[in-house]
Coordinates of C-alpha atoms in Angstrom, one line a residue:
Chain A
X246 CA 253.4 96.9 -69.4
X247 CA 256.7 95.2 -68.9
X248 CA 258.1 92.9 -71.6
X249 CA 256.3 89.6 -72.3
X250 CA 257.8 86.5 -71.1
X251 CA 256.2 84.6 -73.7
X252 CA 255.3 86.0 -77.2
X253 CA 253.5 84.2 -80.1
X254 CA 253.7 86.0 -83.2
X255 CA 251.2 84.9 -86.0
X256 CA 252.1 81.3 -85.4
X257 CA 250.8 78.7 -87.9
X258 CA 251.1 75.0 -88.0
X259 CA 249.8 72.2 -90.3
X260 CA 249.8 68.4 -89.9
X261 CA 250.4 67.6 -93.6
X262 CA 247.5 69.3 -95.5
X263 CA 245.5 70.0 -92.3
X264 CA 245.9 73.3 -90.9
X265 CA 245.6 73.2 -87.1
X266 CA 246.9 76.6 -85.9
X267 CA 246.2 79.8 -87.9
X268 CA 247.7 83.2 -87.1
X269 CA 248.0 82.7 -83.4
X270 CA 249.3 85.6 -81.6
X271 CA 249.5 85.9 -77.7
X272 CA 251.6 86.9 -75.0
X273 CA 252.2 85.9 -71.5
X274 CA 253.5 88.5 -68.9
X275 CA 255.9 87.5 -66.1
X276 CA 253.8 86.1 -63.1
X277 CA 250.8 86.1 -65.1
X278 CA 248.1 83.1 -65.4
X279 CA 246.8 82.7 -68.9
X280 CA 244.4 80.1 -70.1
X281 CA 244.0 78.7 -73.6
X282 CA 240.1 78.0 -73.9
X283 CA 238.9 76.1 -77.0
X284 CA 236.7 73.2 -78.2
X285 CA 238.1 69.6 -78.2
X286 CA 240.5 68.9 -81.1
X287 CA 241.0 72.8 -81.7
X288 CA 244.7 72.4 -81.6
X289 CA 245.3 73.3 -77.9
X290 CA 247.6 70.4 -77.3
X291 CA 249.6 71.3 -80.9
X292 CA 250.3 74.5 -79.2
X293 CA 252.1 72.8 -76.3
X294 CA 253.8 70.5 -78.5
X295 CA 255.3 73.5 -80.3
X296 CA 256.3 75.3 -77.1
X297 CA 257.9 72.0 -75.7
X298 CA 259.9 71.8 -78.9
X299 CA 258.2 68.4 -80.1
X300 CA 257.4 70.1 -83.2
X301 CA 258.5 73.4 -85.0
X302 CA 256.3 76.3 -86.3
X303 CA 255.5 76.5 -90.1
X304 CA 255.0 80.1 -90.1
X305 CA 255.2 82.8 -87.4
X306 CA 257.8 83.0 -84.6
X307 CA 257.9 82.2 -80.7
X308 CA 260.0 84.3 -78.4
X309 CA 260.8 83.7 -74.9
X310 CA 262.1 86.7 -72.8
X311 CA 263.0 88.4 -76.2
X312 CA 264.8 85.6 -77.6
X313 CA 263.7 83.0 -80.2
X314 CA 262.5 79.7 -78.4
X315 CA 265.3 77.6 -80.0
X316 CA 267.9 79.8 -78.1
X317 CA 265.9 80.0 -74.9
X318 CA 266.9 76.6 -73.5
X319 CA 263.7 74.8 -72.5
X320 CA 262.2 77.4 -70.4
X321 CA 259.1 75.4 -69.6
X322 CA 258.0 72.9 -67.1
X323 CA 255.3 70.8 -68.6
X324 CA 252.3 68.9 -66.9
X325 CA 250.6 66.6 -69.1
X326 CA 246.9 65.5 -69.2
X327 CA 246.3 63.0 -66.6
X328 CA 249.4 62.6 -64.3
X329 CA 251.8 60.7 -66.1
X330 CA 253.3 59.2 -62.9
X331 CA 255.6 56.1 -63.4
X332 CA 253.6 53.4 -61.6
X333 CA 257.0 51.7 -60.8
X334 CA 258.6 54.7 -59.0
X335 CA 257.6 55.8 -55.5
X336 CA 256.2 59.3 -55.3
X337 CA 259.4 60.8 -54.0
X338 CA 261.2 59.3 -57.0
X339 CA 258.4 60.4 -59.3
X340 CA 258.6 63.9 -58.2
X341 CA 262.3 64.1 -58.8
X342 CA 262.1 63.0 -62.4
X343 CA 262.6 66.4 -64.1
X344 CA 265.6 67.1 -61.9
X345 CA 267.2 63.7 -62.6
X346 CA 266.8 64.3 -66.3
X347 CA 268.5 67.7 -65.7
X348 CA 271.3 65.6 -64.4
X349 CA 271.1 66.4 -60.7
X350 CA 272.0 63.8 -58.5
X351 CA 269.4 61.5 -56.7
X352 CA 270.2 62.8 -53.2
X353 CA 270.5 66.4 -53.9
X354 CA 267.2 66.1 -56.0
X355 CA 265.4 64.4 -53.0
X356 CA 266.6 67.2 -50.6
X357 CA 265.2 69.8 -53.0
X358 CA 261.8 67.8 -53.2
X359 CA 261.3 66.7 -49.7
X360 CA 260.6 70.0 -47.9
X361 CA 257.8 70.7 -50.5
X362 CA 255.7 67.6 -49.9
X363 CA 253.7 69.2 -46.8
X364 CA 252.7 72.2 -49.0
X365 CA 251.3 69.9 -51.8
X366 CA 249.4 67.7 -49.2
X367 CA 251.6 64.7 -49.8
X368 CA 253.6 64.6 -46.6
X369 CA 253.9 60.9 -45.5
X370 CA 253.4 59.5 -48.8
X371 CA 256.8 59.9 -50.2
X372 CA 257.6 56.1 -50.0
X373 CA 254.1 55.3 -51.7
X374 CA 253.4 54.0 -55.2
X375 CA 251.2 56.3 -57.4
X376 CA 248.6 53.4 -57.3
X377 CA 248.1 53.9 -53.7
X378 CA 247.1 57.5 -53.9
X379 CA 243.7 59.3 -54.8
X380 CA 243.3 61.1 -58.0
X381 CA 243.8 64.5 -56.4
X382 CA 246.9 63.4 -54.8
X383 CA 248.4 61.9 -57.9
X384 CA 247.6 65.2 -59.7
X385 CA 249.4 67.2 -56.7
X386 CA 252.2 64.9 -57.1
X387 CA 252.4 65.6 -60.9
X388 CA 252.4 69.4 -60.2
X389 CA 255.1 69.1 -57.5
X390 CA 257.1 67.2 -60.3
X391 CA 256.4 70.1 -62.5
X392 CA 257.1 73.2 -60.3
X393 CA 260.3 71.6 -58.6
X394 CA 262.0 71.7 -61.9
X395 CA 262.2 75.6 -61.3
X396 CA 261.7 76.6 -64.9
X397 CA 260.5 80.2 -65.7
X398 CA 257.1 79.2 -66.9
X399 CA 254.6 76.3 -66.3
X400 CA 252.5 74.6 -69.1
X401 CA 249.4 73.0 -67.7
X402 CA 247.6 70.6 -70.2
X403 CA 244.2 70.1 -68.9
X404 CA 245.6 69.0 -65.6
X405 CA 242.3 68.2 -64.0
X406 CA 240.5 66.8 -67.0
X407 CA 240.4 63.1 -65.6
X408 CA 239.2 63.9 -62.2
X409 CA 235.7 63.8 -60.8
X410 CA 233.8 67.0 -60.5
X411 CA 234.1 67.3 -56.8
X412 CA 237.8 66.6 -56.7
X413 CA 238.3 68.8 -59.6
X414 CA 236.6 71.8 -57.9
X415 CA 238.8 71.2 -54.9
X416 CA 242.0 71.1 -57.0
X417 CA 241.1 74.3 -58.6
X418 CA 240.6 76.1 -55.3
X419 CA 244.0 74.6 -54.0
X420 CA 246.0 75.6 -57.2
X421 CA 244.6 79.1 -57.1
X422 CA 245.7 79.3 -53.6
X423 CA 249.1 78.1 -54.5
X424 CA 249.4 80.3 -57.5
X425 CA 248.6 83.4 -55.3
X426 CA 251.6 82.5 -53.0
X427 CA 253.9 81.4 -55.7
X428 CA 252.8 83.6 -58.7
X429 CA 254.2 81.2 -61.3
X430 CA 254.1 82.3 -64.9
X431 CA 251.7 79.9 -66.2
X432 CA 249.8 78.9 -69.3
X433 CA 246.8 76.4 -68.8
X434 CA 245.1 74.7 -71.7
X435 CA 241.5 73.7 -70.8
X436 CA 238.2 73.3 -72.4
X437 CA 236.5 73.7 -68.8
X438 CA 235.0 77.5 -69.0
X439 CA 234.6 77.7 -65.2
X440 CA 238.2 76.3 -64.6
X441 CA 239.6 79.1 -66.7
X442 CA 237.5 81.8 -65.2
X443 CA 238.3 80.7 -61.9
X444 CA 242.2 80.5 -62.4
X445 CA 243.2 83.0 -65.0
X446 CA 244.2 86.6 -65.2
X447 CA 243.6 86.4 -68.9
X448 CA 241.9 83.9 -71.4
X449 CA 242.4 83.4 -75.1
X450 CA 239.4 81.8 -76.7
X451 CA 240.3 79.5 -79.7
X452 CA 238.0 78.8 -82.6
X453 CA 237.4 75.1 -83.8
X454 CA 240.0 73.7 -86.0
X455 CA 242.1 75.5 -87.6
X456 CA 242.4 77.5 -84.5
X457 CA 242.4 80.9 -84.4
X458 CA 242.4 83.4 -81.3
X459 CA 238.6 84.7 -81.5
X460 CA 238.7 86.4 -78.2
X461 CA 240.9 87.7 -75.5
X462 CA 239.4 88.2 -72.2
X463 CA 240.8 90.0 -69.0
X464 CA 239.4 88.4 -65.9
X465 CA 239.5 91.2 -63.5
X466 CA 237.9 89.4 -60.5
X467 CA 239.4 89.7 -56.9
X468 CA 240.9 86.4 -55.5
X469 CA 240.1 84.1 -54.1
X470 CA 237.3 83.7 -56.5
X471 CA 234.0 82.0 -56.2
X472 CA 233.9 82.2 -52.3
X473 CA 231.4 85.2 -52.0
X474 CA 228.0 86.1 -53.9
X475 CA 229.4 89.0 -55.6
X476 CA 232.4 87.4 -57.3
X477 CA 230.4 84.2 -58.1
X478 CA 227.7 86.3 -59.8
X479 CA 230.3 88.2 -62.0
X480 CA 232.3 84.8 -62.8
X481 CA 229.1 83.3 -63.8
X482 CA 228.2 86.2 -66.1
X483 CA 231.6 86.0 -67.7
X484 CA 231.3 82.1 -68.1
X485 CA 228.1 82.6 -69.7
X486 CA 229.5 85.1 -72.1
X487 CA 232.4 82.8 -73.0
X488 CA 230.1 79.8 -73.5
X489 CA 227.9 82.0 -76.2
X490 CA 231.2 82.7 -78.1
X491 CA 232.2 79.0 -78.1
X492 CA 228.7 77.8 -79.1
X493 CA 228.0 80.3 -81.7
X494 CA 229.1 78.8 -85.1
X495 CA 228.3 82.2 -86.9
X496 CA 231.9 83.4 -88.1
X497 CA 230.8 86.9 -88.4
X498 CA 230.1 87.1 -84.7
X499 CA 233.6 85.6 -84.1
X500 CA 235.2 88.4 -85.9
X501 CA 233.0 91.0 -84.3
X502 CA 234.0 89.5 -80.9
X503 CA 237.5 89.6 -81.5
X504 CA 237.3 93.2 -82.7
X505 CA 235.7 94.3 -79.3
X506 CA 238.3 92.6 -77.3
X507 CA 238.3 92.5 -73.6
X508 CA 234.7 91.4 -71.9
X509 CA 235.3 92.7 -68.3
X510 CA 236.5 96.0 -66.7
Chain B
X157 CA 252.5 44.5 -31.3
X158 CA 248.9 44.7 -32.3
X159 CA 250.0 45.5 -35.9
X160 CA 252.1 42.4 -36.3
X161 CA 249.2 40.4 -34.8
X162 CA 246.7 41.9 -37.3
X163 CA 249.5 41.2 -40.1
X164 CA 249.8 37.7 -39.1
X165 CA 245.9 37.4 -39.1
X166 CA 245.9 38.7 -42.5
X167 CA 248.5 36.4 -43.7
X168 CA 246.4 33.4 -42.3
X169 CA 243.3 34.6 -44.2
X170 CA 245.4 34.9 -47.4
X171 CA 246.6 31.4 -46.8
X172 CA 243.0 30.2 -46.3
X173 CA 241.8 31.9 -49.5
X174 CA 244.7 30.4 -51.4
X175 CA 243.9 27.0 -50.3
X176 CA 240.2 27.4 -51.2
X177 CA 241.3 28.6 -54.5
X178 CA 243.4 25.6 -55.2
X179 CA 241.1 23.2 -53.9
X180 CA 239.1 22.4 -57.2
X181 CA 242.1 21.9 -59.1
X182 CA 243.8 19.3 -56.6
X183 CA 240.5 17.4 -56.4
X184 CA 240.3 17.3 -60.3
X185 CA 243.9 15.9 -60.5
X186 CA 243.4 13.8 -57.5
X187 CA 240.4 12.1 -58.8
X188 CA 242.1 11.4 -62.3
X189 CA 244.9 9.8 -60.7
X190 CA 242.5 7.6 -58.7
X191 CA 240.6 6.6 -61.5
X192 CA 243.7 5.7 -63.5
X193 CA 244.9 3.6 -60.3
X194 CA 241.7 1.8 -60.0
X195 CA 241.6 1.1 -63.9
X196 CA 245.3 -0.4 -63.7
X197 CA 244.3 -2.6 -60.8
X198 CA 240.9 -4.0 -61.9
X199 CA 241.1 -4.1 -65.7
X200 CA 244.2 -6.5 -65.4
X201 CA 246.0 -4.3 -68.1
X202 CA 249.8 -5.3 -68.2
X203 CA 252.1 -2.9 -66.5
X204 CA 254.2 -2.9 -69.5
X205 CA 251.2 -1.2 -71.4
X206 CA 249.8 1.1 -68.6
X207 CA 251.5 1.0 -65.3
X208 CA 249.4 2.4 -62.3
X209 CA 250.7 5.7 -60.9
X210 CA 251.6 3.9 -57.7
X211 CA 254.1 1.9 -59.7
X212 CA 255.3 4.7 -61.7
X213 CA 256.1 6.5 -58.2
X214 CA 257.6 3.5 -56.9
X215 CA 259.9 3.1 -60.0
X216 CA 260.7 6.6 -59.9
X217 CA 262.1 6.1 -56.2
X218 CA 263.9 3.1 -57.2
X219 CA 265.7 4.7 -60.2
X220 CA 266.2 8.1 -58.5
X221 CA 269.7 8.3 -59.0
X222 CA 269.5 7.5 -62.7
X223 CA 266.8 10.0 -62.9
X224 CA 268.5 12.7 -61.1
X225 CA 271.6 11.9 -63.2
X226 CA 269.6 12.6 -66.4
X227 CA 267.7 15.6 -64.9
X228 CA 270.8 17.6 -64.4
X229 CA 271.8 17.9 -68.3
X230 CA 268.2 18.6 -69.1
X231 CA 268.4 21.5 -66.7
X232 CA 271.7 22.7 -67.7
X233 CA 270.5 22.7 -71.5
X234 CA 267.4 24.4 -70.5
X235 CA 268.9 27.2 -68.4
X236 CA 271.8 27.8 -70.7
X237 CA 269.8 28.1 -73.8
X238 CA 267.3 30.1 -72.1
X239 CA 269.7 32.6 -70.8
X240 CA 271.3 32.8 -74.2
X241 CA 267.9 33.5 -75.8
X242 CA 267.0 36.1 -73.2
X243 CA 270.2 38.0 -73.8
X244 CA 269.8 37.6 -77.6
X245 CA 266.1 38.8 -77.4
X246 CA 266.9 41.7 -75.2
X247 CA 269.7 43.0 -77.2
X248 CA 268.0 42.6 -80.5
X249 CA 264.7 44.2 -79.0
X250 CA 266.6 47.3 -78.1
X251 CA 268.2 47.6 -81.5
X252 CA 264.9 47.1 -83.4
X253 CA 263.4 49.6 -81.0
X254 CA 265.9 52.1 -82.3
X255 CA 265.8 51.0 -85.9
X256 CA 262.3 50.4 -86.8
X257 CA 263.3 49.5 -90.4
X258 CA 265.1 46.5 -89.0
X259 CA 262.1 45.3 -87.2
X260 CA 260.3 45.3 -90.6
X261 CA 263.1 43.5 -92.1
X262 CA 263.7 40.9 -89.5
X263 CA 260.4 40.1 -87.9
X264 CA 259.0 38.0 -90.8
X265 CA 262.3 35.9 -90.7
X266 CA 261.8 35.1 -87.0
X267 CA 258.0 34.4 -87.8
X268 CA 258.9 31.6 -90.2
X269 CA 261.4 30.2 -87.8
X270 CA 258.4 29.7 -85.4
X271 CA 256.7 27.8 -88.1
X272 CA 259.3 25.0 -88.3
X273 CA 258.2 21.9 -86.7
X274 CA 260.5 20.8 -83.8
X275 CA 260.3 17.1 -84.7
X276 CA 262.1 17.8 -88.2
X277 CA 264.4 20.5 -86.9
X278 CA 265.8 18.7 -83.7
X279 CA 267.4 15.8 -85.5
X280 CA 268.9 18.1 -88.3
X281 CA 270.3 20.2 -85.5
X282 CA 271.8 17.2 -83.8
X283 CA 273.2 16.0 -87.0
X284 CA 274.9 19.5 -87.6
X285 CA 276.1 20.1 -84.1
X286 CA 276.8 16.7 -82.7
X287 CA 275.5 15.2 -79.4
X288 CA 276.9 17.8 -77.0
X289 CA 275.4 20.7 -75.2
X290 CA 275.4 23.0 -78.2
X291 CA 272.5 21.6 -80.2
X292 CA 270.3 21.5 -77.1
X293 CA 271.0 25.2 -76.4
X294 CA 270.3 26.2 -79.9
X295 CA 266.9 24.4 -79.9
X296 CA 266.0 25.8 -76.6
X297 CA 266.9 29.3 -77.8
X298 CA 265.0 28.8 -81.2
X299 CA 261.8 28.0 -79.4
X300 CA 262.0 30.8 -76.8
X301 CA 263.7 33.6 -78.6
X302 CA 261.0 35.0 -80.7
X303 CA 258.3 34.9 -78.0
X304 CA 260.6 36.9 -75.8
X305 CA 261.6 39.4 -78.5
X306 CA 257.8 40.0 -79.2
X307 CA 257.0 40.4 -75.7
X308 CA 259.7 42.9 -75.2
X309 CA 258.9 44.8 -78.3
X310 CA 255.2 45.0 -77.3
X311 CA 256.1 46.1 -73.9
X312 CA 258.2 49.1 -75.2
X313 CA 255.3 50.1 -77.4
X314 CA 252.9 50.1 -74.4
X315 CA 254.6 53.0 -72.9
X316 CA 252.2 55.8 -72.2
X317 CA 252.6 58.5 -74.9
X318 CA 252.2 61.2 -72.2
X319 CA 254.9 59.8 -70.2
X320 CA 257.3 59.9 -73.4
X321 CA 256.0 63.5 -74.1
X322 CA 256.9 64.6 -70.5
X323 CA 260.5 63.2 -70.5
X324 CA 260.9 64.8 -74.1
X325 CA 259.7 68.1 -72.7
X326 CA 262.2 67.7 -69.9
X327 CA 264.9 67.5 -72.7
X328 CA 265.7 63.8 -72.2
X329 CA 267.4 62.2 -75.2
X330 CA 265.9 59.1 -76.7
X331 CA 268.1 56.7 -75.0
X332 CA 267.2 58.1 -71.5
X333 CA 263.4 57.9 -72.5
X334 CA 264.0 54.3 -73.3
X335 CA 265.8 53.8 -70.0
X336 CA 263.4 55.8 -67.9
X337 CA 260.1 54.9 -69.4
X338 CA 260.2 52.2 -72.2
X339 CA 262.2 49.7 -70.4
X340 CA 260.2 49.7 -67.1
X341 CA 256.9 49.8 -69.0
X342 CA 257.8 46.5 -70.8
X343 CA 258.3 44.6 -67.5
X344 CA 254.7 43.2 -67.2
X345 CA 255.0 42.1 -70.9
X346 CA 258.4 40.7 -70.3
X347 CA 257.3 38.5 -67.4
X348 CA 254.1 37.3 -69.3
X349 CA 256.5 36.1 -71.9
X350 CA 259.1 34.8 -69.5
X351 CA 256.4 32.4 -68.0
X352 CA 255.2 31.0 -71.4
X353 CA 258.7 30.8 -72.7
X354 CA 260.3 28.8 -69.7
X355 CA 257.8 25.9 -70.3
X356 CA 258.6 26.0 -74.1
X357 CA 262.3 25.8 -73.0
X358 CA 262.1 22.6 -71.1
X359 CA 260.0 21.0 -74.0
X360 CA 262.8 22.3 -76.4
X361 CA 265.6 20.8 -74.4
X362 CA 263.7 17.3 -74.0
X363 CA 263.0 17.2 -77.8
X364 CA 266.6 17.9 -78.6
X365 CA 267.9 15.0 -76.2
X366 CA 265.3 12.9 -77.7
X367 CA 266.9 13.3 -81.0
X368 CA 270.3 12.4 -79.8
X369 CA 272.2 12.9 -76.6
X370 CA 274.4 11.1 -74.1
X371 CA 272.5 11.9 -71.1
X372 CA 269.2 13.7 -70.3
X373 CA 265.6 13.3 -69.6
X374 CA 264.7 13.1 -73.3
X375 CA 267.1 10.3 -74.1
X376 CA 266.2 8.6 -70.8
X377 CA 262.5 8.6 -72.0
X378 CA 263.5 7.2 -75.4
X379 CA 265.6 4.3 -74.0
X380 CA 263.0 3.5 -71.5
X381 CA 260.4 3.4 -74.1
X382 CA 262.6 1.0 -76.2
X383 CA 263.2 -1.3 -73.3
X384 CA 259.4 -1.6 -72.7
X385 CA 259.2 0.5 -69.5
X386 CA 256.5 3.0 -69.8
X387 CA 256.7 3.4 -65.9
X388 CA 260.2 4.7 -66.4
X389 CA 258.9 6.9 -69.3
X390 CA 256.3 8.2 -67.0
X391 CA 258.5 8.7 -64.1
X392 CA 260.8 10.9 -66.5
X393 CA 257.6 12.7 -67.7
X394 CA 256.8 13.3 -63.8
X395 CA 260.5 14.9 -63.4
X396 CA 260.1 17.1 -66.4
X397 CA 256.8 18.3 -65.2
X398 CA 258.1 19.1 -61.8
X399 CA 261.0 20.8 -63.4
X400 CA 258.6 22.9 -65.5
X401 CA 256.6 23.7 -62.7
X402 CA 259.6 24.9 -60.6
X403 CA 261.0 27.0 -63.3
X404 CA 257.6 28.5 -63.8
X405 CA 257.4 29.2 -60.0
X406 CA 260.8 30.8 -60.2
X407 CA 259.5 33.1 -63.1
X408 CA 256.5 34.1 -60.9
X409 CA 258.7 34.8 -57.9
X410 CA 261.2 36.9 -60.1
X411 CA 258.2 38.8 -61.3
X412 CA 256.8 39.5 -57.6
X413 CA 260.2 40.6 -56.5
X414 CA 260.9 42.9 -59.5
X415 CA 257.6 44.6 -59.6
X416 CA 256.5 45.3 -56.0
X417 CA 254.2 48.2 -57.0
X418 CA 251.7 45.8 -58.8
X419 CA 250.6 44.3 -55.5
X420 CA 250.1 47.7 -53.6
X421 CA 247.2 49.6 -54.7
X422 CA 245.0 51.9 -52.7
X423 CA 242.8 49.2 -51.4
X424 CA 246.0 47.5 -50.0
X425 CA 246.1 49.8 -47.2
X426 CA 249.9 50.2 -46.7
X427 CA 249.7 53.9 -46.9
X428 CA 250.4 55.7 -43.6

């Protein structure tokens, strides 16, 4: 195994007296798609706030490519929940936002983004405002804004949480295809078990607050997933298994599951 | 060709719906004026007490030069005062946005300034600053400054938190977050405040002139009243109403031009 791109070592964080994260250790390899799965309010978003530098760890350490996070120079491109597109900017100018903040000129930024519109299913909508687009298109525009920043790693915070079920399923398939092609190093936060199983190479399951890693699952299914009966059945079995872990409040089982480690293979 | 035809067709439909929308209001105002006219004619009330609308219009036309002459100073005081107020409100809103402590210290003072009755303040301001343009400008600024400041502050705070989190994750410093996210987010609030404040501004200017001025609609109304010419008072009122409505219209127009995205939604069908 190569050196991890991202390494969290026994990270803890509290909001005042309220412990949110406890002893979180995880790694992400280059080109790996890792999901963080946990119940609502379990501190998944706090994890991303730590990574994007909005807050700093109380205990433990985060390293990126072997360097402490503070010296790694903002290695993440972050995609927030919902799309956070600026309603006053046309789609083209929304997608160049990250480049603009980096100080790249408008013309140059547009030249970098424009060729990607077709691949993201947005060709012809460069001059439209976000309000004129469907939910799925807006989400694709938000992802385009994220990947065009050309950062070593993507952080996706429940990117499809606000979409209807059908659009979401379509977007998951689309993202899987895009990921297969580009092999971004990515960390996805979600509470959708199916989404995590469909997209991830590996899943970390978090406990309710204070969040600890209660399980780490390798998803060894061939891609694309969920298109044929065999992988569908395997995926369903893994989903059911994870759901059991999440819904069982018994802490003994939690420790038990953690010690058994990976579920597949 | 067919596109422009369908566009002009849609425009005609829009016009029709606008007219139908305005019809009840036009009818209501029209019938009020008619009732007034009828009462003035048939009750035999003296025109020095209640002049008929037709007389007001006729006199307004007769004295159009004097009215015009007195409208200009009012317009000047309104626009200068309002511009000053906008600049001050904007600058302070920015400062207060970066120094929240200052907001807590200053806002109560401004709230108190809004409780002062204009009738009492106007003569005092004239007493202190004379009969020139300055006291008018100050009074207009006094009545419009705080509403604009509050509108802007509220607008900044209405910024989507996720948008700010996104920009922060991109490494944007706080002034850049303000420029890219908070300022544009405040635009709808700014224009809502603008539409209300511009009407206050005219009232403020007229009040200031009423308390003492060489020229202006306010002093014109006062003189007309003292000369037992309610028809000319109402003529000046008509002019001030027209002035207020035009400024209101200008504010709405500015809003439309500044925020083109609000009129284009997925149902608007401008997408290729």
